[in-house]
CSV table of C-alpha atoms in Angstrom, one decimal:
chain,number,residue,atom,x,y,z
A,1,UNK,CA,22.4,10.4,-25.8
A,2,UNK,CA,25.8,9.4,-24.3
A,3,UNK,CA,26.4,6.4,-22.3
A,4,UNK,CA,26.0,8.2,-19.0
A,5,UNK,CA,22.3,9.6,-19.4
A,6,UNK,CA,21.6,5.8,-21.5
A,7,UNK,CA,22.4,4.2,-17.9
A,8,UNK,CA,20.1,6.5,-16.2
A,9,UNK,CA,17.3,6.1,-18.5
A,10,UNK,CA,17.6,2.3,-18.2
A,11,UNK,CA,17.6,2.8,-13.9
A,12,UNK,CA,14.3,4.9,-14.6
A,13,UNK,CA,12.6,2.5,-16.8
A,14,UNK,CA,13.5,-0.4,-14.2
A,15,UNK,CA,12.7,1.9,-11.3
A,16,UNK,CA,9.2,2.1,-13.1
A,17,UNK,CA,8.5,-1.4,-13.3
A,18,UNK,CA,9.4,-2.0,-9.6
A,19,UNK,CA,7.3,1.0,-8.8
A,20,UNK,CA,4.2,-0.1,-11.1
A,21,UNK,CA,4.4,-3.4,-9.5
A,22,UNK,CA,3.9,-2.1,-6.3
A,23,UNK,CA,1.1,0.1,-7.1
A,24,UNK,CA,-0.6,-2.9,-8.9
A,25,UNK,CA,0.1,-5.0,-5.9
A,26,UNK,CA,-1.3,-2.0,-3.5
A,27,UNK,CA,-4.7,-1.7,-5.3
A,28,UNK,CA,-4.7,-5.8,-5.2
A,29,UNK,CA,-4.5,-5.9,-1.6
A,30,UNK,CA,-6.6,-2.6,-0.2
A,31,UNK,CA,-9.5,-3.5,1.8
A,32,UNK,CA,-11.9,-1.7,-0.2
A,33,UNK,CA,-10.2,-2.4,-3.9
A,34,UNK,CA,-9.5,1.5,-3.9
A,35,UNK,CA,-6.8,3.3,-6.0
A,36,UNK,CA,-4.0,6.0,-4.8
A,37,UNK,CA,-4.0,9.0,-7.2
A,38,UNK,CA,-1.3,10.1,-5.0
A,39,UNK,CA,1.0,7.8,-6.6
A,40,UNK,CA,0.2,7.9,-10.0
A,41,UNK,CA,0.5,11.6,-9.4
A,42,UNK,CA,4.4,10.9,-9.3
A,43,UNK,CA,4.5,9.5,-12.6
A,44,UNK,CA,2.4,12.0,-13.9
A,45,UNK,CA,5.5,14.8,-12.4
A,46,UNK,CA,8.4,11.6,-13.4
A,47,UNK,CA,6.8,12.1,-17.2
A,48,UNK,CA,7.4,15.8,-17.3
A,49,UNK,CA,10.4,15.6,-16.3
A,50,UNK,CA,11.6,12.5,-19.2
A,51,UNK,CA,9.5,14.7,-21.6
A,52,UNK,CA,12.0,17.4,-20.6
A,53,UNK,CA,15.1,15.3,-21.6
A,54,UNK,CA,13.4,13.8,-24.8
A,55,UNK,CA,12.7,17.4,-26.4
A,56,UNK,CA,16.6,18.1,-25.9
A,57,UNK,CA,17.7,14.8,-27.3
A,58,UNK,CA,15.1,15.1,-30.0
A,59,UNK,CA,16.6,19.0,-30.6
A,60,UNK,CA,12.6,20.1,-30.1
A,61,UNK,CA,14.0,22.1,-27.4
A,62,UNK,CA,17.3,23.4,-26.5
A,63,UNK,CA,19.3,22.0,-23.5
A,64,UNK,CA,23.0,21.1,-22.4
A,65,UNK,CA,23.9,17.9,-20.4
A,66,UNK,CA,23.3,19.5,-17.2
A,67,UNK,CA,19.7,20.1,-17.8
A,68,UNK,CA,19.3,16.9,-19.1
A,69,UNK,CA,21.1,15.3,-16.1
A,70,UNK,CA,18.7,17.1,-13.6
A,71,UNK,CA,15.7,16.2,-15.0
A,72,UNK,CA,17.3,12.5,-15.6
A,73,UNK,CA,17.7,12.7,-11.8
A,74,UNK,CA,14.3,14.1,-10.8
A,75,UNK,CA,12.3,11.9,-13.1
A,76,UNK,CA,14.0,8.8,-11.2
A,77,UNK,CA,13.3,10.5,-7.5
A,78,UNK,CA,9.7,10.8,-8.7
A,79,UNK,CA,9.7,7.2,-10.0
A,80,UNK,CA,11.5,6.2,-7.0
A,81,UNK,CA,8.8,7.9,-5.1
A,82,UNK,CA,5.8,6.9,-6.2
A,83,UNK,CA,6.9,3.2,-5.5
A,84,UNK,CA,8.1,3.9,-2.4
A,85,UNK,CA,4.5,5.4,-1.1
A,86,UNK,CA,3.2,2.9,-3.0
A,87,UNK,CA,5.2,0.1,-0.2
A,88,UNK,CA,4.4,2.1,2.5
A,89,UNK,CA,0.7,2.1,2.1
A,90,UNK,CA,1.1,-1.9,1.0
A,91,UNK,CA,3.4,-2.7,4.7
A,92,UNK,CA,0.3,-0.8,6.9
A,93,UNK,CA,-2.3,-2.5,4.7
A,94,UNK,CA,-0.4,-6.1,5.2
A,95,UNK,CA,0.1,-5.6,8.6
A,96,UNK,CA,-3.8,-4.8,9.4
A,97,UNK,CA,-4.9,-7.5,7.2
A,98,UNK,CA,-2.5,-10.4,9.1
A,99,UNK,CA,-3.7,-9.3,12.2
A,100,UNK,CA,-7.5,-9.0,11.0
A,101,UNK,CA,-7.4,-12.4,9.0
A,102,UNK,CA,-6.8,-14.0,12.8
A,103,UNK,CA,-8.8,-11.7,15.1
A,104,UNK,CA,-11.2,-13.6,16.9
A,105,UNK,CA,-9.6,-17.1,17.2
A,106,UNK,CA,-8.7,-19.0,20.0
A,107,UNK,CA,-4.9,-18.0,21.1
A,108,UNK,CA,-5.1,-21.8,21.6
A,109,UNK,CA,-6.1,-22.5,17.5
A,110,UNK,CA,-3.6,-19.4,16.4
A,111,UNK,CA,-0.8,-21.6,18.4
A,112,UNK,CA,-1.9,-24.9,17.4
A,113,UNK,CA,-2.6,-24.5,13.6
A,114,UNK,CA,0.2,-21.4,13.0
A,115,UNK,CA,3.0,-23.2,15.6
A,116,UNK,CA,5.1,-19.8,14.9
A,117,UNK,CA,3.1,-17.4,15.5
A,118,UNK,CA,3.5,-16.2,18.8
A,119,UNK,CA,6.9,-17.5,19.0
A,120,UNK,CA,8.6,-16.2,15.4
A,121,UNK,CA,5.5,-14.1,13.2
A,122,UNK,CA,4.2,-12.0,15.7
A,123,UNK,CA,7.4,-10.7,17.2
A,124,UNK,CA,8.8,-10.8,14.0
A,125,UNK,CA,6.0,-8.5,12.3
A,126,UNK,CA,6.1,-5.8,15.3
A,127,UNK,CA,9.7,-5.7,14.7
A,128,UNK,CA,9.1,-5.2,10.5
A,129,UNK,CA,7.3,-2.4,11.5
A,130,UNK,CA,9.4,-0.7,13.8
A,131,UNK,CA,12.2,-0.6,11.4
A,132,UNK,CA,9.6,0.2,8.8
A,133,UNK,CA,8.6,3.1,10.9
A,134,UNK,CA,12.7,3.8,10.7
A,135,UNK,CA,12.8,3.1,7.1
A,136,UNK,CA,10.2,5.8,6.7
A,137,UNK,CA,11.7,8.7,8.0
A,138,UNK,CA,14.9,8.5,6.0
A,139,UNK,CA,13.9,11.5,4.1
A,140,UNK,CA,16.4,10.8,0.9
A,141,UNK,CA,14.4,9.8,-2.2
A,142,UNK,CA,15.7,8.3,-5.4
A,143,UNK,CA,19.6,7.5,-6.0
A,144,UNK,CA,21.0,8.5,-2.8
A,145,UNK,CA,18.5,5.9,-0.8
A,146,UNK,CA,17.8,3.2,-3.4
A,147,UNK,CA,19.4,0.7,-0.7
A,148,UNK,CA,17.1,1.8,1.8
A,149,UNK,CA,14.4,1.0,-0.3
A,150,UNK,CA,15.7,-2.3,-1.1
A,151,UNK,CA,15.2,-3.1,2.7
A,152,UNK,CA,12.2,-1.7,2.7
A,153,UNK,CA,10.7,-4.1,0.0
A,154,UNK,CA,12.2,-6.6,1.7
A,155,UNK,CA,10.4,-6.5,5.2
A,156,UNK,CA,7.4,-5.8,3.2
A,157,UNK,CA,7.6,-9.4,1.0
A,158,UNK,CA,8.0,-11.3,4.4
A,159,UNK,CA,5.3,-9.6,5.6
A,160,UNK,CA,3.6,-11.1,2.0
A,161,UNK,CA,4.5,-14.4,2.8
A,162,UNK,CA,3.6,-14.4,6.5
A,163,UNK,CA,-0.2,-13.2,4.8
A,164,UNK,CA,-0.1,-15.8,2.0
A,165,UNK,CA,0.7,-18.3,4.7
A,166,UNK,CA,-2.0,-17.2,7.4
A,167,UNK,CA,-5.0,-17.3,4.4
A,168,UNK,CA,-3.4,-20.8,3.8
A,169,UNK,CA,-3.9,-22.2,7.6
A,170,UNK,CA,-7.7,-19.8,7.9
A,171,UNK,CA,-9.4,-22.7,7.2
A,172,UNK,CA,-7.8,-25.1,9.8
A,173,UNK,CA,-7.8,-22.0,12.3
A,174,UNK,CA,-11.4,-22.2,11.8
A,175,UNK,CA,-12.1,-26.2,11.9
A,176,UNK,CA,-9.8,-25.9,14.7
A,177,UNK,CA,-12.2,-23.4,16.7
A,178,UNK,CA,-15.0,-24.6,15.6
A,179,UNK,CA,-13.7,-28.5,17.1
A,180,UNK,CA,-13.0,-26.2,20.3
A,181,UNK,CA,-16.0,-24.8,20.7
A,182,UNK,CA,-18.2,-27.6,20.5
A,183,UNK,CA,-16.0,-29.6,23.4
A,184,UNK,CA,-16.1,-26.4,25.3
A,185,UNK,CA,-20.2,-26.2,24.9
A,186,UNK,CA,-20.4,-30.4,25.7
A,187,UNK,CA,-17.8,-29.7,28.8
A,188,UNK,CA,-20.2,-26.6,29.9
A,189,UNK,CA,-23.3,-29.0,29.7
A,190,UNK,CA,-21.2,-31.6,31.3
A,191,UNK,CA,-20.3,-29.6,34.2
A,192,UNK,CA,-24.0,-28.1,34.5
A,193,UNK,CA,-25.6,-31.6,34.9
A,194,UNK,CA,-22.8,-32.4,37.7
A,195,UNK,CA,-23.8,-29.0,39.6
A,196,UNK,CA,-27.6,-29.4,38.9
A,197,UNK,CA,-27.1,-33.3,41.0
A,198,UNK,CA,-24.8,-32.4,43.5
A,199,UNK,CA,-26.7,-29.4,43.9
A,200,UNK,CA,-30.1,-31.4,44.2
A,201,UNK,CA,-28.4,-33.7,46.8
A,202,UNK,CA,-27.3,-31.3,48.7
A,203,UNK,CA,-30.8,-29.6,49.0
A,204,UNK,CA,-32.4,-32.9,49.2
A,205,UNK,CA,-30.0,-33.7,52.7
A,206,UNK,CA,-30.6,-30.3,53.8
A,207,UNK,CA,-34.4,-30.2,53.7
A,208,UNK,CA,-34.5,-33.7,55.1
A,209,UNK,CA,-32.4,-33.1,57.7
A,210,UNK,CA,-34.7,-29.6,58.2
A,211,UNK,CA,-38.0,-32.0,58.2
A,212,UNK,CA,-36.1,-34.5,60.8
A,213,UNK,CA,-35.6,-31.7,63.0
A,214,UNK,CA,-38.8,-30.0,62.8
A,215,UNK,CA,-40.5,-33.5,63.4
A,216,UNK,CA,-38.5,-34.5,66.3
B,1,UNK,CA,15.9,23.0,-39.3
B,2,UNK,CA,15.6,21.9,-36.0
B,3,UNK,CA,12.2,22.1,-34.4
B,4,UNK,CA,12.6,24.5,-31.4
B,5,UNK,CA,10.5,25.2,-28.3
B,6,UNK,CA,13.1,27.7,-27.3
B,7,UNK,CA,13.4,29.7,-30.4
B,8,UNK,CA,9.3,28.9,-31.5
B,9,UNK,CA,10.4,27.7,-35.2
B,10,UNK,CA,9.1,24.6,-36.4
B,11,UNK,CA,9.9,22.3,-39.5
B,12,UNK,CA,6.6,21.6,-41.7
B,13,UNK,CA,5.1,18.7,-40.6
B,14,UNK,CA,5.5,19.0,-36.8
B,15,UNK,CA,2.6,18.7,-35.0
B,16,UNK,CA,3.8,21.5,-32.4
B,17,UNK,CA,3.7,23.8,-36.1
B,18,UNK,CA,0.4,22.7,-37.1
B,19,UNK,CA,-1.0,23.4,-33.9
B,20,UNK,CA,0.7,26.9,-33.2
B,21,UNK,CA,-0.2,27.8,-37.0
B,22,UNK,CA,-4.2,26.5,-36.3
B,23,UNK,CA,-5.1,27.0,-32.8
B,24,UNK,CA,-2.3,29.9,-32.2
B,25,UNK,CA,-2.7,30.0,-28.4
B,26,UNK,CA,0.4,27.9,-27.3
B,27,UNK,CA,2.9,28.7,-24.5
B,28,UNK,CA,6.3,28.1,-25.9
B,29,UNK,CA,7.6,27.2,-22.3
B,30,UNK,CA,5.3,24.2,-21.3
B,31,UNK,CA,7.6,21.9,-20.7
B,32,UNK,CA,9.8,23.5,-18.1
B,33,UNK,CA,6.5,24.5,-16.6
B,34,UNK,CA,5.4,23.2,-13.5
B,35,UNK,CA,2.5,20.7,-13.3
B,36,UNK,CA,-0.6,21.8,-11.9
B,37,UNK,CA,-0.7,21.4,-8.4
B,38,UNK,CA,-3.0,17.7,-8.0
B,39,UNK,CA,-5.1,17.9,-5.0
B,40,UNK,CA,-7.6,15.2,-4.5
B,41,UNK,CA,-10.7,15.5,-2.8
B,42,UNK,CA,-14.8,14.7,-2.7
B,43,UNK,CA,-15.4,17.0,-5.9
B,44,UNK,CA,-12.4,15.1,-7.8
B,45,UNK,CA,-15.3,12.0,-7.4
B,46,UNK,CA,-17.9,13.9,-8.7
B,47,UNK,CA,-15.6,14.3,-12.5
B,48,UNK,CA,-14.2,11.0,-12.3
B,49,UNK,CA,-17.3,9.2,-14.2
B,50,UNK,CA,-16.2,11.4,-17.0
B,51,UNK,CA,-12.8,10.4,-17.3
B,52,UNK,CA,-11.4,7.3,-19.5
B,53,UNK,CA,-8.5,4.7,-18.2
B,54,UNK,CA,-8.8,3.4,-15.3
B,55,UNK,CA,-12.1,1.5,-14.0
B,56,UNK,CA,-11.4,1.9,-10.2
B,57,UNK,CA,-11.1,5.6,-11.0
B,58,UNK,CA,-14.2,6.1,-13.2
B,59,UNK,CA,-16.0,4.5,-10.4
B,60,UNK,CA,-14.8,7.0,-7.6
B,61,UNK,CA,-12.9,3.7,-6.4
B,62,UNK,CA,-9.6,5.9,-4.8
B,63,UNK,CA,-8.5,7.8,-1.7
B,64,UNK,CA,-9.3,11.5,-1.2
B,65,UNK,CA,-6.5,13.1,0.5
B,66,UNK,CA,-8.2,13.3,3.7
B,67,UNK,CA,-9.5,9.8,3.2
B,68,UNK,CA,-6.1,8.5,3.1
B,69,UNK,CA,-5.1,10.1,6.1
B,70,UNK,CA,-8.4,8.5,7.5
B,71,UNK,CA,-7.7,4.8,6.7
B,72,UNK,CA,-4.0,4.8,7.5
B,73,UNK,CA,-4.9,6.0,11.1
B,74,UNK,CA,-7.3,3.1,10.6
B,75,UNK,CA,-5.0,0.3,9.5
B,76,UNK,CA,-2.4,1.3,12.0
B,77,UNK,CA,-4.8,1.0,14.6
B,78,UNK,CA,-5.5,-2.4,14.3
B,79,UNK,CA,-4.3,-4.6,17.2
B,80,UNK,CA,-2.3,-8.0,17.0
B,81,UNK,CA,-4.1,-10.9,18.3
């Protein structure tokens, strides 16, 4: 194997442990601990294609460079693909779980225990996505777009740390709520007892002043 | 000799002989062949106890197509706080 096709082979191979990374990472993450056969369905098609290239190199089959080339080239694009579903489905999946992992606290705890939130995560999360959403319909797979997929892991690992950080500060978030809500209930009984005695002295004068009247 | 897919001569020894020679069905072009088309769905569940490899799999632990479609509508329905 010449230089040329050893350089490809060694782009595949690293291509493949990016790729299997991200599927690992993918399973790790989904809410219900389920697999994608979708993606191991491109390696499946990436092996055919290095089998291809093998069985000319090993003279089992017959071949010239070209043929080797293109299946050199579609093995990477199928490599290159699965990893790149494989980020997709992990930068929805983050997304969803950043914004579930805080659901139902206080916007006062979320601003108080995760002081960036609203002012740098939030904003900075819709944005991910929208370039995401851009990211994702650039069409070109595999060596023409492997900067594009640099990008795209890229937004996804903030989007990694902005999770790792959030399950970090859930426990505060819900001390901090908790705190909140047990002010809030003493204020509400506070405010009750107030409004039950002014209210009482204010039916008291009234139906004193109604007897005073009625008795002359 | 070289062993040879395209020509269907094998040295001794080579298990792509020994299996043409015993089993004798074999299509000489297999490997520029294209894969059979892989659709998932509710009846790949009902197999996947048989298979070996991967737990999550063997347990019917993965997305049917039309699952997947399902749960990314899901996820990207989820509102920010």
């Amino acid at each position: 194997m010449d230089k040329n096709k050893q350089d490809k082979l060694k782009d595949i191979v690293e291509m493949y442990c990016v790729s299997k990374d991200m599927i690992l990472y993918c399973e790790e993450i989904d809410e219900q601990q389920k697999s994608n056969p979708q993606h191991i369905n491109e390696l499946k098609m990436g092996l055919d294609h290095l089998m291809r290239v093998f069985a000319v190199d090993l003279k089992i089959k017959e071949g010239d460079d070209e043929y080797m080339e293109e299946n050199l080239n579609s093995c990477f694009n199928h490599i290159y693909r699965a990893g790149y579903d494989a980020l997709d489905w992990v930068s929805i999946t983050l997304r969803a779980n950043i914004y579930r992992e805080i659901k139902g606290f206080s916007n006062e705890g979320i601003a108080t225990v995760i002081p960036k939130y609203y002012e740098e995560i939030k904003p900075e999360i819709e944005d991910i996505n929208k370039k995401i959403a851009e990211l994702r319909y650039e069409k070109d797979a595999g060596y023409k777009n492997i900067e594009g997929f640099m990008r795209y892991a890229e937004k996804v690992n903030t989007l990694r740390k902005y999770h790792a950080d959030i399950l970090k500060k859930k426990p505060a978030l819900v001390e901090y709520d908790k705190k909140l809500n047990s002010e809030k209930g003493w204020e509400f009984t506070k405010q009750f007892i107030i409004i039950t005695i002014i209210g009482g002295i204010i039916v008291g004068i009234t139906v004193f002043l109604i007897l005073k009247f009625i008795t002359g | 000799m070289d062993r040879n897919l395209n020509t269907g001569e094998y040295p001794a020894g080579s298990i792509l002989k020994e299996y043409k020679e015993r089993v004798g069905f074999f299509h000489e072009n297999v490997l520029d062949e294209s894969p059979p088309e892989f659709k998932v769905t509710e009846r790949t569940k009902e197999f996947a106890g048989k298979c070996r490899g991967s737990v999550r799999m063997r347990a019917g632990l993965f997305y049917t197509e039309k699952e997947m479609g399902a749960e990314r509508k899901k996820l990207l329905s989820v509102k920010a706080p």
